[in-house]
PDB file of C-alpha atoms in Angstrom:
ATOM      1  CA  CYS A  29     110.547 302.234  10.425  1.00 47.00           C
ATOM      2  CA  SER A  30     113.246 302.185  13.093  1.00 50.00           C
ATOM      3  CA  SER A  31     115.904 302.010  10.348  1.00 54.00           C
ATOM      4  CA  ASP A  32     114.580 305.315   8.945  1.00 59.00           C
ATOM      5  CA  LEU A  33     115.054 307.062  12.274  1.00 64.00           C
ATOM      6  CA  THR A  34     118.437 305.493  12.980  1.00 71.00           C
ATOM      7  CA  MET A  35     119.890 306.607   9.647  1.00 72.00           C
ATOM      8  CA  MET A  36     118.310 310.047   9.882  1.00 78.00           C
ATOM      9  CA  TYR A  37     119.605 310.737  13.381  1.00 78.00           C
ATOM     10  CA  SER A  38     123.097 309.383  12.747  1.00 86.00           C
ATOM     11  CA  ASN A  39     123.452 311.447   9.561  1.00 89.00           C
ATOM     12  CA  LEU A  40     122.177 314.579  11.252  1.00 93.00           C
ATOM     13  CA  ALA A  41     124.401 314.061  14.298  1.00 93.00           C
ATOM     14  CA  LEU A  42     127.471 313.880  12.066  1.00 93.00           C
ATOM     15  CA  LEU A  43     126.502 316.973  10.068  1.00 96.00           C
ATOM     16  CA  ARG A  44     125.673 319.027  13.170  1.00 96.00           C
ATOM     17  CA  SER A  45     128.927 318.053  14.811  1.00 96.00           C
ATOM     18  CA  ALA A  46     130.863 318.985  11.673  1.00 97.00           C
ATOM     19  CA  LYS A  47     129.115 322.364  11.446  1.00 96.00           C
ATOM     20  CA  ASN A  48     129.658 323.172  15.125  1.00 96.00           C
ATOM     21  CA  ASN A  49     133.158 321.808  15.675  1.00 97.00           C
ATOM     22  CA  ALA A  50     135.039 321.788  12.359  1.00 96.00           C
ATOM     23  CA  PRO A  51     135.184 325.356  11.000  1.00 95.00           C
ATOM     24  CA  ASN A  52     137.909 324.488   8.480  1.00 97.00           C
ATOM     25  CA  LEU A  53     136.188 321.416   7.056  1.00 97.00           C
ATOM     26  CA  LYS A  54     135.790 321.699   3.289  1.00 97.00           C
ATOM     27  CA  SER A  55     133.862 318.618   2.217  1.00 98.00           C
ATOM     28  CA  ILE A  56     132.050 315.519   3.431  1.00 98.00           C
ATOM     29  CA  ILE A  57     131.619 312.463   1.213  1.00 98.00           C
ATOM     30  CA  VAL A  58     128.822 310.118   2.213  1.00 97.00           C
ATOM     31  CA  THR A  59     128.524 306.462   1.219  1.00 97.00           C
ATOM     32  CA  GLY A  60     124.891 306.320   0.183  1.00 97.00           C
ATOM     33  CA  SER A  61     123.207 303.490  -1.680  1.00 97.00           C
ATOM     34  CA  VAL A  62     121.365 302.860  -4.916  1.00 98.00           C
ATOM     35  CA  ASN A  63     118.641 301.548  -2.597  1.00 97.00           C
ATOM     36  CA  ALA A  64     117.738 305.150  -1.874  1.00 97.00           C
ATOM     37  CA  SER A  65     116.594 305.129  -5.501  1.00 98.00           C
ATOM     38  CA  THR A  66     115.203 301.637  -6.006  1.00 98.00           C
ATOM     39  CA  THR A  67     114.506 298.260  -4.441  1.00 98.00           C
ATOM     40  CA  GLY A  68     115.629 296.682  -7.685  1.00 97.00           C
ATOM     41  CA  SER A  69     112.245 295.136  -8.305  1.00 96.00           C
ATOM     42  CA  PRO A  70     111.416 294.241 -11.930  1.00 96.00           C
ATOM     43  CA  GLU A  71     108.681 296.897 -11.975  1.00 97.00           C
ATOM     44  CA  GLU A  72     111.063 299.647 -10.856  1.00 97.00           C
ATOM     45  CA  LEU A  73     113.885 298.604 -13.187  1.00 97.00           C
ATOM     46  CA  LEU A  74     111.494 298.514 -16.142  1.00 97.00           C
ATOM     47  CA  ALA A  75     110.099 301.956 -15.272  1.00 96.00           C
ATOM     48  CA  GLY A  76     113.118 303.753 -16.684  1.00 93.00           C
ATOM     49  CA  PRO A  77     116.756 304.646 -16.045  1.00 97.00           C
ATOM     50  CA  LEU A  78     118.046 305.277 -12.532  1.00 98.00           C
ATOM     51  CA  THR A  79     119.410 308.820 -12.666  1.00 98.00           C
ATOM     52  CA  ASN A  80     120.943 311.039  -9.995  1.00 98.00           C
ATOM     53  CA  SER A  81     117.484 312.453  -9.351  1.00 98.00           C
ATOM     54  CA  THR A  82     115.673 309.118  -8.984  1.00 98.00           C
ATOM     55  CA  TRP A  83     114.221 308.385  -5.547  1.00 98.00           C
ATOM     56  CA  LEU A  84     112.735 305.217  -4.102  1.00 98.00           C
ATOM     57  CA  PRO A  85     109.025 305.224  -5.102  1.00 97.00           C
ATOM     58  CA  ILE A  86     107.931 304.008  -1.669  1.00 96.00           C
ATOM     59  CA  THR A  87     106.886 306.315   1.150  1.00 95.00           C
ATOM     60  CA  ARG A  88     107.860 305.800   4.765  1.00 92.00           C
ATOM     61  CA  GLU A  89     104.253 304.918   5.562  1.00 94.00           C
ATOM     62  CA  GLN A  90     104.108 302.337   2.770  1.00 96.00           C
ATOM     63  CA  ALA A  91     107.380 300.797   3.967  1.00 94.00           C
ATOM     64  CA  ARG A  92     105.988 300.438   7.487  1.00 92.00           C
ATOM     65  CA  ALA A  93     102.822 298.817   6.175  1.00 95.00           C
ATOM     66  CA  MET A  94     104.824 296.304   4.112  1.00 95.00           C
ATOM     67  CA  ASN A  95     106.661 295.133   7.253  1.00 93.00           C
ATOM     68  CA  ASN A  96     109.518 293.741   5.148  1.00 96.00           C
ATOM     69  CA  PRO A  97     113.142 294.005   6.387  1.00 93.00           C
ATOM     70  CA  TYR A  98     114.578 294.707   2.934  1.00 96.00           C
ATOM     71  CA  ILE A  99     111.958 297.350   2.125  1.00 96.00           C
ATOM     72  CA  SER A 100     112.639 298.921   5.517  1.00 93.00           C
ATOM     73  CA  TYR A 101     116.347 298.995   4.678  1.00 94.00           C
ATOM     74  CA  CYS A 102     115.687 300.740   1.346  1.00 96.00           C
ATOM     75  CA  SER A 103     113.314 303.212   3.002  1.00 94.00           C
ATOM     76  CA  GLY A 104     115.937 303.913   5.649  1.00 93.00           C
ATOM     77  CA  LYS A 105     118.519 304.711   2.981  1.00 95.00           C
ATOM     78  CA  LYS A 106     116.079 307.100   1.308  1.00 96.00           C
ATOM     79  CA  GLU A 107     114.954 308.884   4.456  1.00 93.00           C
ATOM     80  CA  GLY A 108     118.482 309.080   5.808  1.00 94.00           C
ATOM     81  CA  GLU A 109     119.693 310.756   2.633  1.00 96.00           C
ATOM     82  CA  LEU A 110     116.721 313.109   2.459  1.00 96.00           C
ATOM     83  CA  ALA A 111     117.653 314.254   5.966  1.00 95.00           C
ATOM     84  CA  ILE A 112     121.136 315.128   4.693  1.00 96.00           C
ATOM     85  CA  TRP A 113     119.823 317.304   1.872  1.00 97.00           C
ATOM     86  CA  ASP A 114     117.273 318.946   4.166  1.00 96.00           C
ATOM     87  CA  PHE A 115     120.106 319.847   6.541  1.00 97.00           C
ATOM     88  CA  VAL A 116     122.220 321.291   3.719  1.00 97.00           C
ATOM     89  CA  LYS A 117     119.275 323.356   2.459  1.00 97.00           C
ATOM     90  CA  LYS A 118     118.331 324.767   5.870  1.00 97.00           C
ATOM     91  CA  ASN A 119     121.806 325.321   7.311  1.00 97.00           C
ATOM     92  CA  ALA A 120     123.932 326.202   4.262  1.00 96.00           C
ATOM     93  CA  PRO A 121     127.116 324.838   5.882  1.00 97.00           C
ATOM     94  CA  LYS A 122     130.522 326.094   4.776  1.00 96.00           C
ATOM     95  CA  PHE A 123     131.501 322.565   3.803  1.00 98.00           C
ATOM     96  CA  SER A 124     130.065 320.782   0.790  1.00 98.00           C
ATOM     97  CA  VAL A 125     128.332 317.404   0.901  1.00 98.00           C
ATOM     98  CA  THR A 126     128.487 314.720  -1.771  1.00 98.00           C
ATOM     99  CA  VAL A 127     126.504 311.474  -1.600  1.00 98.00           C
ATOM    100  CA  LEU A 128     127.768 308.596  -3.727  1.00 98.00           C
ATOM    101  CA  LEU A 129     125.219 305.932  -4.669  1.00 98.00           C
ATOM    102  CA  PRO A 130     126.833 302.537  -5.328  1.00 98.00           C
ATOM    103  CA  ALA A 131     124.988 299.286  -5.968  1.00 98.00           C
ATOM    104  CA  LEU A 132     126.306 295.989  -4.524  1.00 97.00           C
ATOM    105  CA  ILE A 133     129.835 296.434  -3.200  1.00 97.00           C
ATOM    106  CA  PHE A 134     132.216 293.530  -3.809  1.00 98.00           C
ATOM    107  CA  GLY A 135     135.901 293.099  -3.109  1.00 97.00           C
ATOM    108  CA  PRO A 136     138.398 291.440  -0.768  1.00 96.00           C
ATOM    109  CA  PRO A 137     137.392 291.977   2.874  1.00 92.00           C
ATOM    110  CA  ILE A 138     140.200 293.553   4.914  1.00 89.00           C
ATOM    111  CA  GLU A 139     138.442 294.134   8.223  1.00 79.00           C
ATOM    112  CA  PRO A 140     139.305 291.858  11.173  1.00 74.00           C
ATOM    113  CA  LEU A 141     136.866 288.935  11.247  1.00 73.00           C
ATOM    114  CA  LYS A 142     136.272 286.757  14.267  1.00 74.00           C
ATOM    115  CA  GLY A 143     135.658 283.154  13.303  1.00 72.00           C
ATOM    116  CA  GLY A 144     137.069 283.460   9.784  1.00 76.00           C
ATOM    117  CA  VAL A 145     134.418 283.114   7.090  1.00 86.00           C
ATOM    118  CA  LYS A 146     131.677 282.950   9.738  1.00 85.00           C
ATOM    119  CA  GLY A 147     132.115 286.685  10.214  1.00 86.00           C
ATOM    120  CA  LEU A 148     131.765 287.698   6.572  1.00 91.00           C
ATOM    121  CA  HIS A 149     129.445 290.623   5.900  1.00 91.00           C
ATOM    122  CA  TYR A 150     126.584 290.421   3.407  1.00 92.00           C
ATOM    123  CA  SER A 151     128.414 291.237   0.174  1.00 94.00           C
ATOM    124  CA  SER A 152     131.362 288.909   0.803  1.00 95.00           C
ATOM    125  CA  ASN A 153     128.979 286.185   1.927  1.00 95.00           C
ATOM    126  CA  VAL A 154     127.164 286.487  -1.418  1.00 96.00           C
ATOM    127  CA  ILE A 155     130.422 285.552  -3.136  1.00 98.00           C
ATOM    128  CA  TYR A 156     131.261 282.824  -0.636  1.00 97.00           C
ATOM    129  CA  SER A 157     127.810 281.290  -1.077  1.00 97.00           C
ATOM    130  CA  LEU A 158     128.750 280.652  -4.705  1.00 98.00           C
ATOM    131  CA  PHE A 159     131.557 278.250  -3.777  1.00 98.00           C
ATOM    132  CA  ASN A 160     130.862 276.991  -0.248  1.00 97.00           C
ATOM    133  CA  GLY A 161     128.293 274.393  -1.268  1.00 96.00           C
ATOM    134  CA  SER A 162     125.233 276.477  -0.453  1.00 96.00           C
ATOM    135  CA  ASN A 163     124.019 276.347  -4.060  1.00 97.00           C
ATOM    136  CA  LEU A 164     124.113 273.421  -6.479  1.00 98.00           C
ATOM    137  CA  THR A 165     122.929 275.700  -9.303  1.00 98.00           C
ATOM    138  CA  ILE A 166     123.448 279.437  -9.710  1.00 98.00           C
ATOM    139  CA  PRO A 167     120.851 281.322  -7.622  1.00 98.00           C
ATOM    140  CA  ALA A 168     118.831 284.305  -8.796  1.00 98.00           C
ATOM    141  CA  THR A 169     120.618 287.639  -9.023  1.00 98.00           C
ATOM    142  CA  THR A 170     119.549 289.916  -6.163  1.00 96.00           C
ATOM    143  CA  PHE A 171     120.571 293.207  -7.815  1.00 97.00           C
ATOM    144  CA  PRO A 172     122.120 293.426 -11.295  1.00 98.00           C
ATOM    145  CA  SER A 173     124.905 295.930 -10.652  1.00 98.00           C
ATOM    146  CA  TYR A 174     128.046 296.229  -8.530  1.00 98.00           C
ATOM    147  CA  ILE A 175     131.196 298.200  -7.830  1.00 98.00           C
ATOM    148  CA  ASP A 176     134.566 297.061  -6.493  1.00 98.00           C
ATOM    149  CA  VAL A 177     135.058 298.393  -2.967  1.00 98.00           C
ATOM    150  CA  ARG A 178     138.530 299.643  -3.888  1.00 98.00           C
ATOM    151  CA  ASP A 179     137.135 301.663  -6.793  1.00 98.00           C
ATOM    152  CA  LEU A 180     134.453 303.089  -4.506  1.00 98.00           C
ATOM    153  CA  ALA A 181     137.133 304.095  -1.999  1.00 98.00           C
ATOM    154  CA  ASP A 182     139.032 305.805  -4.820  1.00 98.00           C
ATOM    155  CA  ALA A 183     135.887 307.719  -5.751  1.00 98.00           C
ATOM    156  CA  HIS A 184     135.517 308.948  -2.166  1.00 98.00           C
ATOM    157  CA  VAL A 185     139.078 310.247  -2.048  1.00 98.00           C
ATOM    158  CA  LYS A 186     138.820 311.967  -5.427  1.00 98.00           C
ATOM    159  CA  ALA A 187     135.494 313.566  -4.499  1.00 98.00           C
ATOM    160  CA  LEU A 188     137.010 315.331  -1.485  1.00 98.00           C
ATOM    161  CA  ASN A 189     138.771 317.848  -3.708  1.00 97.00           C
ATOM    162  CA  GLU A 190     136.580 317.907  -6.817  1.00 98.00           C
ATOM    163  CA  PRO A 191     134.333 321.004  -7.059  1.00 98.00           C
ATOM    164  CA  LYS A 192     132.266 319.389  -9.836  1.00 98.00           C
ATOM    165  CA  VAL A 193     130.677 316.985  -7.350  1.00 98.00           C
ATOM    166  CA  ALA A 194     130.095 319.396  -4.466  1.00 98.00           C
ATOM    167  CA  ASN A 195     126.563 319.240  -3.011  1.00 98.00           C
ATOM    168  CA  LYS A 196     125.440 316.520  -5.410  1.00 98.00           C
ATOM    169  CA  ARG A 197     124.078 312.997  -5.164  1.00 98.00           C
ATOM    170  CA  LEU A 198     125.753 310.837  -7.776  1.00 98.00           C
ATOM    171  CA  ASN A 199     125.373 307.318  -9.042  1.00 98.00           C
ATOM    172  CA  ILE A 200     128.800 305.729  -9.097  1.00 98.00           C
ATOM    173  CA  GLY A 201     130.002 302.651 -10.971  1.00 96.00           C
ATOM    174  CA  GLY A 202     126.855 301.257 -12.509  1.00 93.00           C
ATOM    175  CA  ASN A 203     128.595 298.123 -13.772  1.00 94.00           C
ATOM    176  CA  LYS A 204     126.109 295.514 -15.011  1.00 95.00           C
ATOM    177  CA  MET A 205     126.258 292.096 -13.374  1.00 97.00           C
ATOM    178  CA  THR A 206     124.441 288.781 -12.924  1.00 98.00           C
ATOM    179  CA  TYR A 207     125.260 285.923 -10.577  1.00 98.00           C
ATOM    180  CA  THR A 208     125.970 283.830 -13.648  1.00 98.00           C
ATOM    181  CA  ALA A 209     128.666 286.330 -14.626  1.00 98.00           C
ATOM    182  CA  LEU A 210     130.065 286.141 -11.085  1.00 98.00           C
ATOM    183  CA  VAL A 211     130.334 282.356 -11.258  1.00 98.00           C
ATOM    184  CA  HIS A 212     131.953 282.461 -14.699  1.00 98.00           C
ATOM    185  CA  ALA A 213     134.532 284.933 -13.360  1.00 98.00           C
ATOM    186  CA  LEU A 214     135.144 282.773 -10.278  1.00 98.00           C
ATOM    187  CA  ALA A 215     135.642 279.771 -12.579  1.00 98.00           C
ATOM    188  CA  LYS A 216     138.950 281.355 -13.646  1.00 98.00           C
ATOM    189  CA  VAL A 217     140.295 280.908 -10.102  1.00 98.00           C
ATOM    190  CA  PRO A 218     142.078 277.500 -10.110  1.00 98.00           C
ATOM    191  CA  GLU A 219     141.458 276.871  -6.397  1.00 97.00           C
ATOM    192  CA  LEU A 220     137.700 276.914  -6.975  1.00 98.00           C
ATOM    193  CA  LYS A 221     137.651 274.056  -9.470  1.00 97.00           C
ATOM    194  CA  GLY A 222     134.820 271.688  -8.603  1.00 97.00           C
ATOM    195  CA  ARG A 223     133.334 274.031  -6.020  1.00 98.00           C
ATOM    196  CA  LEU A 224     131.097 276.249  -8.152  1.00 98.00           C
ATOM    197  CA  PRO A 225     127.367 275.841  -8.884  1.00 98.00           C
ATOM    198  CA  THR A 226     126.267 274.864 -12.382  1.00 98.00           C
ATOM    199  CA  ASP A 227     124.490 277.195 -14.778  1.00 98.00           C
ATOM    200  CA  SER A 228     120.771 277.592 -14.132  1.00 98.00           C
ATOM    201  CA  GLY A 229     119.795 280.060 -16.848  1.00 98.00           C
ATOM    202  CA  GLU A 230     119.028 282.657 -14.178  1.00 98.00           C
ATOM    203  CA  ASP A 231     120.813 285.342 -16.172  1.00 98.00           C
ATOM    204  CA  GLN A 232     118.194 285.059 -18.922  1.00 97.00           C
ATOM    205  CA  LYS A 233     115.588 286.313 -16.461  1.00 96.00           C
ATOM    206  CA  VAL A 234     117.568 289.253 -15.097  1.00 98.00           C
ATOM    207  CA  ILE A 235     116.298 292.738 -15.909  1.00 97.00           C
ATOM    208  CA  PRO A 236     119.387 294.975 -16.265  1.00 96.00           C
ATOM    209  CA  ALA A 237     119.679 298.027 -14.058  1.00 97.00           C
ATOM    210  CA  ASN A 238     120.024 301.058 -16.318  1.00 97.00           C
ATOM    211  CA  ILE A 239     122.080 303.164 -13.927  1.00 98.00           C
ATOM    212  CA  VAL A 240     123.058 306.528 -15.381  1.00 98.00           C
ATOM    213  CA  ALA A 241     126.430 307.115 -13.727  1.00 98.00           C
ATOM    214  CA  GLU A 242     128.287 309.111 -16.369  1.00 98.00           C
ATOM    215  CA  GLU A 243     128.331 312.399 -14.453  1.00 98.00           C
ATOM    216  CA  GLY A 244     130.049 310.970 -11.395  1.00 98.00           C
ATOM    217  CA  ASN A 245     132.307 308.633 -13.339  1.00 97.00           C
ATOM    218  CA  GLU A 246     133.520 311.423 -15.614  1.00 98.00           C
ATOM    219  CA  ALA A 247     133.822 314.137 -12.972  1.00 98.00           C
ATOM    220  CA  LEU A 248     135.977 311.845 -10.832  1.00 98.00           C
ATOM    221  CA  ASN A 249     137.880 310.411 -13.811  1.00 98.00           C
ATOM    222  CA  MET A 250     137.024 306.905 -12.718  1.00 98.00           C
ATOM    223  CA  THR A 251     138.434 303.704 -14.148  1.00 97.00           C
ATOM    224  CA  TYR A 252     137.148 300.359 -12.927  1.00 98.00           C
ATOM    225  CA  ARG A 253     138.599 296.951 -12.231  1.00 98.00           C
ATOM    226  CA  SER A 254     137.245 294.094 -14.284  1.00 98.00           C
ATOM    227  CA  LEU A 255     134.778 291.645 -12.799  1.00 98.00           C
ATOM    228  CA  GLU A 256     137.432 288.929 -13.150  1.00 98.00           C
ATOM    229  CA  GLU A 257     139.920 290.911 -11.048  1.00 98.00           C
ATOM    230  CA  THR A 258     137.333 291.698  -8.406  1.00 98.00           C
ATOM    231  CA  MET A 259     136.212 288.081  -8.120  1.00 98.00           C
ATOM    232  CA  ALA A 260     139.757 286.662  -8.127  1.00 98.00           C
ATOM    233  CA  ASP A 261     140.936 288.981  -5.359  1.00 98.00           C
ATOM    234  CA  THR A 262     137.772 288.453  -3.320  1.00 98.00           C
ATOM    235  CA  ALA A 263     137.925 284.669  -3.626  1.00 98.00           C
ATOM    236  CA  LYS A 264     141.624 284.618  -2.676  1.00 97.00           C
ATOM    237  CA  ARG A 265     140.949 286.532   0.531  1.00 95.00           C
ATOM    238  CA  ILE A 266     137.904 284.447   1.436  1.00 95.00           C
ATOM    239  CA  LEU A 267     139.895 281.251   0.884  1.00 95.00           C
ATOM    240  CA  GLU A 268     142.533 282.589   3.267  1.00 92.00           C
ATOM    241  CA  LEU A 269     139.836 283.189   5.880  1.00 90.00           C
ATOM    242  CA  GLU A 270     138.395 279.756   5.225  1.00 90.00           C
ATOM    243  CA  GLY A 271     141.794 278.240   5.946  1.00 86.00           C
ATOM    244  CA  GLN A 272     141.889 279.947   9.345  1.00 81.00           C
ATOM    245  CA  GLN A 273     138.977 277.912  10.669  1.00 67.00           C
TER     246      GLN A 273
END
């Protein structure tokens, strides 16, 4: 898959440049993805817990044969990360490498967006789709776990100077979530009254993601924002962008 090669080459280019040009560099923290471990399919989630040593059970060849954009994305995350660990093993750089593996990343978007809400990235658009009229009833949960982007940023900063996480891949966050829970949290935002989809019972069909994230959470002394705080702050920012149209 082209996504495999793109992620592999970009990761390797960064690591080679760091090794050749930054002799005093001590650590690199990489934003990986839980999709290097799973597609989130019911079969995979039922197979057992997602640990720090779990890898996507789909080969590059199988991903190509499936010809599915999402599967290609997951395969790219896996192959791109494998390239990182292969580099570390073969080159033994002076700096350490840590790969953090978050699930869905939610939170208020702060990047400049042309066209207001039309420029929202995937995760923010998931939230916006729950109050912009796209859904009359709550849609099916795509992946049953999330982390607040601000908590993930905190984890990156803490990991820079934490020897316990050096040269490790670590699940981070692991908070359970359904789209029904998202809507119920958004319902506490007064400005969204009358704009949210009605319950559909989709949460009764969701298979929880058993993400084992204790090692990373404890090593980095993580505390997490509540779902209500994440949704309130995200909705407030999206409403501001909506008003700019």
